[in-house]
CSV table of C-alpha atoms in Angstrom, one decimal:
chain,number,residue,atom,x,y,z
G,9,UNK,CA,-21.5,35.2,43.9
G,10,UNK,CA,-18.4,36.8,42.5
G,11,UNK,CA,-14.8,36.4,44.3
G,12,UNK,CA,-11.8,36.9,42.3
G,13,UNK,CA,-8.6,34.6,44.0
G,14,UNK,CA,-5.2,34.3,43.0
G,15,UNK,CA,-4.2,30.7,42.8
G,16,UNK,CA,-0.9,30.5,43.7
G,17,UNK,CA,0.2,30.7,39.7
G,18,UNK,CA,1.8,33.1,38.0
G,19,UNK,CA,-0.5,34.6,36.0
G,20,UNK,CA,-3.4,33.2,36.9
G,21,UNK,CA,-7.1,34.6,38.3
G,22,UNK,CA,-10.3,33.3,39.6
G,23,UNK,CA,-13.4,34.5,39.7
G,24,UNK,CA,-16.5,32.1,41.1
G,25,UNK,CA,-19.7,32.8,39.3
G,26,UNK,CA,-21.8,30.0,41.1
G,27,UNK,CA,-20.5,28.5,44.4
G,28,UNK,CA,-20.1,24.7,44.0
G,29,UNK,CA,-21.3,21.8,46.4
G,30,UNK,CA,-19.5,20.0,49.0
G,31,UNK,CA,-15.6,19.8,49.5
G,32,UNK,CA,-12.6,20.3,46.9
G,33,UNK,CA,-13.3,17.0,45.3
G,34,UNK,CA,-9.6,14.7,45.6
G,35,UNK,CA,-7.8,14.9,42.6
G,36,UNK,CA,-5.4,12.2,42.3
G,37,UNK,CA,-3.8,10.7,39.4
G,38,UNK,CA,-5.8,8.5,37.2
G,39,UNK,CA,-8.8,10.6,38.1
G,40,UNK,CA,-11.3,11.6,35.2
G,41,UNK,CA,-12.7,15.1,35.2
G,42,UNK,CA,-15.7,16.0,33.4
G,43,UNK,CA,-16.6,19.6,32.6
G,44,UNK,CA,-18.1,22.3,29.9
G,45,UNK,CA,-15.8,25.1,28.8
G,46,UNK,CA,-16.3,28.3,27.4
G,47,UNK,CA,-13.3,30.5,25.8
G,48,UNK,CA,-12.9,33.8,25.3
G,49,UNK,CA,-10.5,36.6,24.1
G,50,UNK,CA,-9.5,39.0,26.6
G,51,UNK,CA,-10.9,41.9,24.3
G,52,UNK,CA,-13.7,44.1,25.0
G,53,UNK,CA,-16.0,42.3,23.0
G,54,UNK,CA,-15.3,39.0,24.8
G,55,UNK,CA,-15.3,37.4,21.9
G,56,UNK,CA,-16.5,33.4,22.2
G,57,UNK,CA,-13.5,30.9,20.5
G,58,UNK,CA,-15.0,28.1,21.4
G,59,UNK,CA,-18.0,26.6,23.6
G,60,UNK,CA,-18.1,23.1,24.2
G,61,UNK,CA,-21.9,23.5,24.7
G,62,UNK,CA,-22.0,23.6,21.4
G,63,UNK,CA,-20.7,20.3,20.4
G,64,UNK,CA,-23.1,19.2,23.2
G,65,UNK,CA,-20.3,16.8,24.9
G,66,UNK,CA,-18.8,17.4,27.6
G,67,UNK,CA,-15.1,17.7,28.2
G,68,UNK,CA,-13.1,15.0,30.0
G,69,UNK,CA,-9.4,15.0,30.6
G,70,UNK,CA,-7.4,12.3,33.1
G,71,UNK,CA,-5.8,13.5,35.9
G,72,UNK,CA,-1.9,13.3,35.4
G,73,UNK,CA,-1.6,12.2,32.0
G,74,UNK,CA,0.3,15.2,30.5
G,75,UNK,CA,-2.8,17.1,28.6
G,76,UNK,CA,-1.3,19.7,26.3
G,77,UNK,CA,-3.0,22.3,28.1
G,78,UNK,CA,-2.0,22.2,31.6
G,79,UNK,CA,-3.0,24.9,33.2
G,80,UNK,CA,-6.8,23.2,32.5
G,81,UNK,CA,-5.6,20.4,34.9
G,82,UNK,CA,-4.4,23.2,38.0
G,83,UNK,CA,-7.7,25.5,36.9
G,84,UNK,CA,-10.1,23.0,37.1
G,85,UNK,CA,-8.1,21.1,41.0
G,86,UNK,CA,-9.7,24.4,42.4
G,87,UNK,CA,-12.9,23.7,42.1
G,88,UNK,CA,-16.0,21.9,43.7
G,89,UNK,CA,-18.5,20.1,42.2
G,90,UNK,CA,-21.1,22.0,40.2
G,91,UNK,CA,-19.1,25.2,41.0
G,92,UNK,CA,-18.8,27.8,37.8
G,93,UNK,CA,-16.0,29.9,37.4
G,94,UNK,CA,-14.1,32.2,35.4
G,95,UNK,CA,-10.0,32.0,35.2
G,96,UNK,CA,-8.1,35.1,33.5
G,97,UNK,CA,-4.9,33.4,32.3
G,98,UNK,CA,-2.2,35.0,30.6
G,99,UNK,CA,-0.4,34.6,27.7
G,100,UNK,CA,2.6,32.2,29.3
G,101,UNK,CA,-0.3,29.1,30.0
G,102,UNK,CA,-1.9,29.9,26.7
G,103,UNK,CA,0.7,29.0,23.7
G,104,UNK,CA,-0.8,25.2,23.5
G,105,UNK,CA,-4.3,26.3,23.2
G,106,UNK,CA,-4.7,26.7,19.2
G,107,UNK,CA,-3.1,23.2,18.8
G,108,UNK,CA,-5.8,21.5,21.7
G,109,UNK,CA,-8.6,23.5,20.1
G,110,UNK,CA,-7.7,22.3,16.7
G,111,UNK,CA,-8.1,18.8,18.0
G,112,UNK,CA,-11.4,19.2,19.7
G,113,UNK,CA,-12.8,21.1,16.8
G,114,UNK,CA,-11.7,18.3,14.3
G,115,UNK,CA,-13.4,15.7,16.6
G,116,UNK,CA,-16.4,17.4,17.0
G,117,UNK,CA,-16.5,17.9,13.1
G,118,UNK,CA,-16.0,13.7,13.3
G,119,UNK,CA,-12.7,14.1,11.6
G,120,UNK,CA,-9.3,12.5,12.7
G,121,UNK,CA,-7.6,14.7,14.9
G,122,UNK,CA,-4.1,14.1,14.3
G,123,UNK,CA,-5.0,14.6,10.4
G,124,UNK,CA,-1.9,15.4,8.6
G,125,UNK,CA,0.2,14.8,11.3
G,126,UNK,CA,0.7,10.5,10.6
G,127,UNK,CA,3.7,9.0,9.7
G,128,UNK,CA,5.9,11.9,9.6
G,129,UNK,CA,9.1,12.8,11.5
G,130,UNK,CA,8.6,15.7,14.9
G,131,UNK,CA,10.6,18.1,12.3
G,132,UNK,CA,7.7,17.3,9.8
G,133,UNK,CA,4.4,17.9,12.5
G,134,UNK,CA,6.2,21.0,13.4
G,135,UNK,CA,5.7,22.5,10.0
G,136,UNK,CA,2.2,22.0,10.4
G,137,UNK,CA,1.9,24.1,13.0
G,138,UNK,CA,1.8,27.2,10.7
G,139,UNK,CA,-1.4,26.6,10.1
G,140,UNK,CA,-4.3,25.2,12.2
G,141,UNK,CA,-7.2,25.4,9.1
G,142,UNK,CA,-9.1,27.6,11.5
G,143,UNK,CA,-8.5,31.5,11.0
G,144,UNK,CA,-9.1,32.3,14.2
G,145,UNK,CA,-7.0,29.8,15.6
G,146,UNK,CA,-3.9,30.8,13.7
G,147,UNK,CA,-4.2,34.5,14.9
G,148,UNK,CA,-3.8,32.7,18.0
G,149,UNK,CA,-0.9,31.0,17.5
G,150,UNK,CA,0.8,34.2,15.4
G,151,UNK,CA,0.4,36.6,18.4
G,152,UNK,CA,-0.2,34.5,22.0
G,153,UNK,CA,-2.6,36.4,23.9
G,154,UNK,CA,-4.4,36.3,27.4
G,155,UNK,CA,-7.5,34.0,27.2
G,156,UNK,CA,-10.2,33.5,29.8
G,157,UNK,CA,-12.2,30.3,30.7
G,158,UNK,CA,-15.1,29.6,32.2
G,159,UNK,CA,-15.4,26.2,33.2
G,160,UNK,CA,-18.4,24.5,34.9
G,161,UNK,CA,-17.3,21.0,36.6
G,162,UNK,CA,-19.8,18.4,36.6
G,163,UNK,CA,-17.9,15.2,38.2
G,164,UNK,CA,-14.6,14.1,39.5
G,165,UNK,CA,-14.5,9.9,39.3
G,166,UNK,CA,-11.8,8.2,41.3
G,167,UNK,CA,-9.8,5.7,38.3
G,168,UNK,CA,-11.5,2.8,39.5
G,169,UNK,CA,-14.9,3.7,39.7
G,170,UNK,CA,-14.8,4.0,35.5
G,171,UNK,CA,-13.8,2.3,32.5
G,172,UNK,CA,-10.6,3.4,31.5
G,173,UNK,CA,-9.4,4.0,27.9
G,174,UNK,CA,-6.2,2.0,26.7
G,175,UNK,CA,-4.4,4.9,26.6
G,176,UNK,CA,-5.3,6.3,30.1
G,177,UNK,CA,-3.3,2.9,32.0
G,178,UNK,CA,-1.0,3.1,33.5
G,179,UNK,CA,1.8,-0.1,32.7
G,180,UNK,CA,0.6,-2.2,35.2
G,181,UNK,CA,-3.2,-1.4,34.5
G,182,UNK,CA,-2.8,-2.9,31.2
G,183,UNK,CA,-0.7,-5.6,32.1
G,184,UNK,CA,-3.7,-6.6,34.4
G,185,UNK,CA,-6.3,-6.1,31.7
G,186,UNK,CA,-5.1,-8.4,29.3
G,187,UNK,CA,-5.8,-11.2,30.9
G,188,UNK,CA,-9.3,-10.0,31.7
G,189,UNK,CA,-10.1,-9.1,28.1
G,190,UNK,CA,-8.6,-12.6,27.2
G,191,UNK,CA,-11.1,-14.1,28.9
G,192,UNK,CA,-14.1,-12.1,27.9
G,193,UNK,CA,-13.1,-12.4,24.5
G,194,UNK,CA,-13.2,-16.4,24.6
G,195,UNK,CA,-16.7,-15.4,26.4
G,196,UNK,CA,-18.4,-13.9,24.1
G,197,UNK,CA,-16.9,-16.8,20.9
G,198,UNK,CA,-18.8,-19.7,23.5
G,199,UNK,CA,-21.4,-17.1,22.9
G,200,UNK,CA,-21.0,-17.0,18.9
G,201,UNK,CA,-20.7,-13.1,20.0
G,202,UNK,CA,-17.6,-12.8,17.5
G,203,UNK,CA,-17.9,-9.4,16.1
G,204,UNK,CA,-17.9,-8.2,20.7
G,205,UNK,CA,-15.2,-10.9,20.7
G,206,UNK,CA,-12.8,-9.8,18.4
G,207,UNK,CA,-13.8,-6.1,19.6
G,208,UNK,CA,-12.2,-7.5,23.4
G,209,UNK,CA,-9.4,-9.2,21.8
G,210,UNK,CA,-8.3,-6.2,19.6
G,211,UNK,CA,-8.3,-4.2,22.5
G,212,UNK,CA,-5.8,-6.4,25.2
G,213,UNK,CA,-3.2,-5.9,21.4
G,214,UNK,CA,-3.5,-1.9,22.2
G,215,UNK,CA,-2.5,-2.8,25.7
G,216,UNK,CA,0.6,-4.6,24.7
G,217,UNK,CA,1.4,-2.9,21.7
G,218,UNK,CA,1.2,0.2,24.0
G,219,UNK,CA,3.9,-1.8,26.0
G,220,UNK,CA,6.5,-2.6,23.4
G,221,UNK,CA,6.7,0.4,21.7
G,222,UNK,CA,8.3,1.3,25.1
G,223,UNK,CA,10.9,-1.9,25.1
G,224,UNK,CA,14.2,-3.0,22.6
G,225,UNK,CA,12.6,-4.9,19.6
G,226,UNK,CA,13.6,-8.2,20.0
G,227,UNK,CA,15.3,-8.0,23.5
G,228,UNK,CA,13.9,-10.2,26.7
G,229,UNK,CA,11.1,-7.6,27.3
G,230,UNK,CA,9.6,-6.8,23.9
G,231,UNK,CA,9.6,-10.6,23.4
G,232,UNK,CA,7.9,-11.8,26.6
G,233,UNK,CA,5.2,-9.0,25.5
G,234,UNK,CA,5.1,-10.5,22.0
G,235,UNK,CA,4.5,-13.9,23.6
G,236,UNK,CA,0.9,-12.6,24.7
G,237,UNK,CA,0.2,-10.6,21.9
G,238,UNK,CA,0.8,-13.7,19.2
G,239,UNK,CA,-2.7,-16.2,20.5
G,240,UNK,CA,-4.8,-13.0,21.0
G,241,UNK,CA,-4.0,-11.7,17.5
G,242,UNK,CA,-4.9,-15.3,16.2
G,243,UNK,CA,-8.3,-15.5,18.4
G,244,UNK,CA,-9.0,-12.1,16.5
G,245,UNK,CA,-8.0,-13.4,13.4
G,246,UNK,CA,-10.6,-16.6,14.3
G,247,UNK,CA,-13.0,-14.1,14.5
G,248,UNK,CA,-12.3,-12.2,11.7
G,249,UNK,CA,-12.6,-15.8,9.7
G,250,UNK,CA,-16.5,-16.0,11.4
G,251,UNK,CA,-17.7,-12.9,10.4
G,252,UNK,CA,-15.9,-13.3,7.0
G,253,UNK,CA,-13.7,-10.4,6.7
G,254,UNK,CA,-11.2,-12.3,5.0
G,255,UNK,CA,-8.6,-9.3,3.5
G,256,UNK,CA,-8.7,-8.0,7.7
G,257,UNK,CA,-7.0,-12.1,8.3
G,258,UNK,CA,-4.9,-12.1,5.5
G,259,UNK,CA,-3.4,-8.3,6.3
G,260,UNK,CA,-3.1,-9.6,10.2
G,261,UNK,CA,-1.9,-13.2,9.7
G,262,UNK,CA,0.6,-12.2,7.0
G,263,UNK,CA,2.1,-9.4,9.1
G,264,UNK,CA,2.7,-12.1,12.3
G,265,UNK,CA,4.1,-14.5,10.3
G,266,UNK,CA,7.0,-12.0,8.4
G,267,UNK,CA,7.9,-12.3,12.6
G,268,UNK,CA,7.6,-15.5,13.4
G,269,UNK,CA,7.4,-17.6,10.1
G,270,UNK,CA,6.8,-21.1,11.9
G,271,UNK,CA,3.7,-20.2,13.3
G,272,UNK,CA,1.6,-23.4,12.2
G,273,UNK,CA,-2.0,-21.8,13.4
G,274,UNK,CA,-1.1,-18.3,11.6
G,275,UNK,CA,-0.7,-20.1,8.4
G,276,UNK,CA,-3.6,-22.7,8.3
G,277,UNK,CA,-5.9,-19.0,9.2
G,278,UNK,CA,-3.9,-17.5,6.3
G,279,UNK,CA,-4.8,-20.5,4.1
G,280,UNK,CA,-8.7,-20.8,5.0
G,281,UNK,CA,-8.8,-17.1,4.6
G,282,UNK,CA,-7.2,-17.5,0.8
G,283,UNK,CA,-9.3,-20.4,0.0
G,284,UNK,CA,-12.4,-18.1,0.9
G,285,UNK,CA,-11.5,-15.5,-1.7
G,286,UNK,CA,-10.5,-18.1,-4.2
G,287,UNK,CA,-6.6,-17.6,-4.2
G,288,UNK,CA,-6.3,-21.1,-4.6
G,289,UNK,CA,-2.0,-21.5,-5.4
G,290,UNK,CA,-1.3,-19.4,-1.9
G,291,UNK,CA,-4.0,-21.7,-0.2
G,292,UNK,CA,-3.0,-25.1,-0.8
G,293,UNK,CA,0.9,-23.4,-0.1
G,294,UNK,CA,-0.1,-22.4,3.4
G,295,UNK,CA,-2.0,-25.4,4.3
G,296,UNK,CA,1.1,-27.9,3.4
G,297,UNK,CA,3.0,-25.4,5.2
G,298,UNK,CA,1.0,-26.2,8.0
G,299,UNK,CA,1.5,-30.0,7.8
G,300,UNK,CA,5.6,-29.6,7.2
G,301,UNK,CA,5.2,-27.7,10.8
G,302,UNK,CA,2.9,-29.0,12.6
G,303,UNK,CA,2.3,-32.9,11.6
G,304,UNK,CA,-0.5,-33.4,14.3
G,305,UNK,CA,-2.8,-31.0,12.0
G,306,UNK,CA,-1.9,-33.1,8.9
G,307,UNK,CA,-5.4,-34.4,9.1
G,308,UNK,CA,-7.2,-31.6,9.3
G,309,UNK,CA,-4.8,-29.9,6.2
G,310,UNK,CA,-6.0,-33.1,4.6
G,311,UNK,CA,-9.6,-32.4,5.4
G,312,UNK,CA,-9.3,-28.4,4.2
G,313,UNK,CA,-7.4,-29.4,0.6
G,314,UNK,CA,-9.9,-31.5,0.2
G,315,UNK,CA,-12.9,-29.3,0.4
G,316,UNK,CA,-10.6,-26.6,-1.7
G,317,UNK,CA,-10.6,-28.9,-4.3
G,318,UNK,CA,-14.2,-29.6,-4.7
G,319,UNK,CA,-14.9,-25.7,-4.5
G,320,UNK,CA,-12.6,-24.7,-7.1
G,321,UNK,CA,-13.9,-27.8,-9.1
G,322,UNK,CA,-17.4,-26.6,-8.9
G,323,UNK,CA,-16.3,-22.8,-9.7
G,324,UNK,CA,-14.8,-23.7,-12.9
G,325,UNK,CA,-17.8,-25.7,-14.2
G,326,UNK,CA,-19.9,-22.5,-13.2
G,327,UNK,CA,-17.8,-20.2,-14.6
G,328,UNK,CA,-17.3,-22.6,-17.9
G,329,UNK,CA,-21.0,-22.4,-18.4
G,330,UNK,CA,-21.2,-18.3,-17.7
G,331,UNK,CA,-18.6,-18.1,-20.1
G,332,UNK,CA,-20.6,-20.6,-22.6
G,333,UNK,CA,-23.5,-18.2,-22.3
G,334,UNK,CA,-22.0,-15.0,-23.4
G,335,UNK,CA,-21.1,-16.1,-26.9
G,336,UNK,CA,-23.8,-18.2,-27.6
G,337,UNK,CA,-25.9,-16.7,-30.4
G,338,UNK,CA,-29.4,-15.3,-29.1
G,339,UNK,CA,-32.1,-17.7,-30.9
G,340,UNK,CA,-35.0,-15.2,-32.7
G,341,UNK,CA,-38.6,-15.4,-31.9
């Protein structure tokens, strides 16, 4: 079955290889689409750029949410479900497409895909530009062509029927997950489950983070936010302290408290977290920190210094007698 349409879109044509199944599914925002792509060069050779049946993943973009290529997003609202066709686009939808192939390639190749591209000013990315580290794809970007695509779409799930990623929320979406992964999180620690705990917990601080880097540091918004984020980054840090990744508490713990440096729970986690890896001047600091703040935890600061001291008591005399034992003569035969 071959039918070439115009699709309203300047520069745009369709051609359906296999006819697809039921109605034009409903694309509304939030929606996930998940498809295979093949692209080509509009040359006589048809030459393959990429084929995402290769990698062996599908593709999967989110309705509404800006991809870089967005002519894929009008292409792909024309189709039915399990419907293959091929779209001739030209040159004016296809600038973008050496900087989203780069990406995909790099993921597929398990490599970070805004490599080279962290911390650095927009003026900075843009110099990157110049070159993709793919030949082909910097021919692209050096003289914007026509490009065809054949597409094959698979599903079309409405935004609740999935789990969505952080970054696919919408404001309020995240705002009502927090609370959700709040509560799963203390779950799974009833559970003992802390490495899936911390994992939940970790996830509701992407939400919120998300969130304030949208608001005034330090104005009414950005705090209330900050509010929620402080206990879930201390449950994580709890966590942390289970599975003894005690650098991970240290780095997070330190960083809350150069915010809010009267947060009594931040430093008695600091303070186990330094007695664990033998720091033993910052520990016993943090810990009568704690009890200058907070005098209701005085006991169990008492209780903590207390076992400090018996550990670093017992790791001197072992050291002592490792120490003793290198420079003791070896006794013959």
């Amino acid at each position: 079955m071959e039918e070439t349409y115009l699709l309203n879109v300047e520069g745009v044509r369709k051609k359906i290889l296999h006819g697809g199944q039921g109605e034009l599914p409903k694309f509304q925002d939030g929606s996930k689409i998940t498809f295979h792509f093949q692209t080509l060069k509009d040359d006589f050779e048809r030459t393959v750029i990429d084929d995402s049946r290769e990698a062996g993943i599908p593709m999967e973009i989110i309705v509404g949410k800006m991809f870089k290529l967005e002519i894929w997003e009008t292409l792909l609202s024309s189709m039915r479900i399990g419907e293959v066709a091929e779209f001739w686009c030209d040159a004016i939808h296809t600038g973008m497409y050496a900087l989203v192939s780069r990406g995909m390639r790099r993921i597929a190749e398990g490599r970070d895909p805004l490599e080279g591209q962290k911390h650095r000013c927009g003026m900075g990315n843009m110099f990157d530009y110049h070159s993709t580290g793919y030949d082909d794809l910097d021919e692209l970007q050096r003289t914007p062509q026509p490009l065809i695509f054949i597409m094959e779409l698979f599903r079309v799930e409405e935004p609740s029927a999935y789990k969505r990623d952080t970054w696919a929320m919408s404001k309020e979406e995240k705002l009502a997950a927090v609370p959700v992964l709040h509560s799963e999180g203390n779950r799974l620690v009833l559970r003992k489950e802390f490495a899936q705990a911390a994992a939940k917990y970790q996830e509701a601080v992407i939400c919120l983070r998300n969130l304030q880097a949208k608001e005034k540091p330090w104005e009414d918004g950005w705090l209330k936010l900050e509010s929620l984020v402080t206990p879930l980054v201390l449950n994580y840090c709890q966590c942390q302290l289970e599975l003894g990744e005690y650098y991970e508490v240290l780095e997070h713990t330190t960083e809350l408290l150069q915010k809010h440096n009267d947060n009594a729970k931040a430093y008695f986690k600091r303070a186990k977290a330094h007695a664990a890896v033998w720091n033993e001047r910052e520990a016993r600091e943090d810990f009568l920190r704690v009890a200058h703040l907070d005098p209701s935890m005085a006991a169990a600061v008492k209780k903590e210094l207390k076992q400090l001291g018996e550990r670093m008591r017992k790791k001197h005399v072992e050291d002592r007698k490792r120490y003793q034992g290198l420079f003791q003569p070896s006794q013959g035969p």
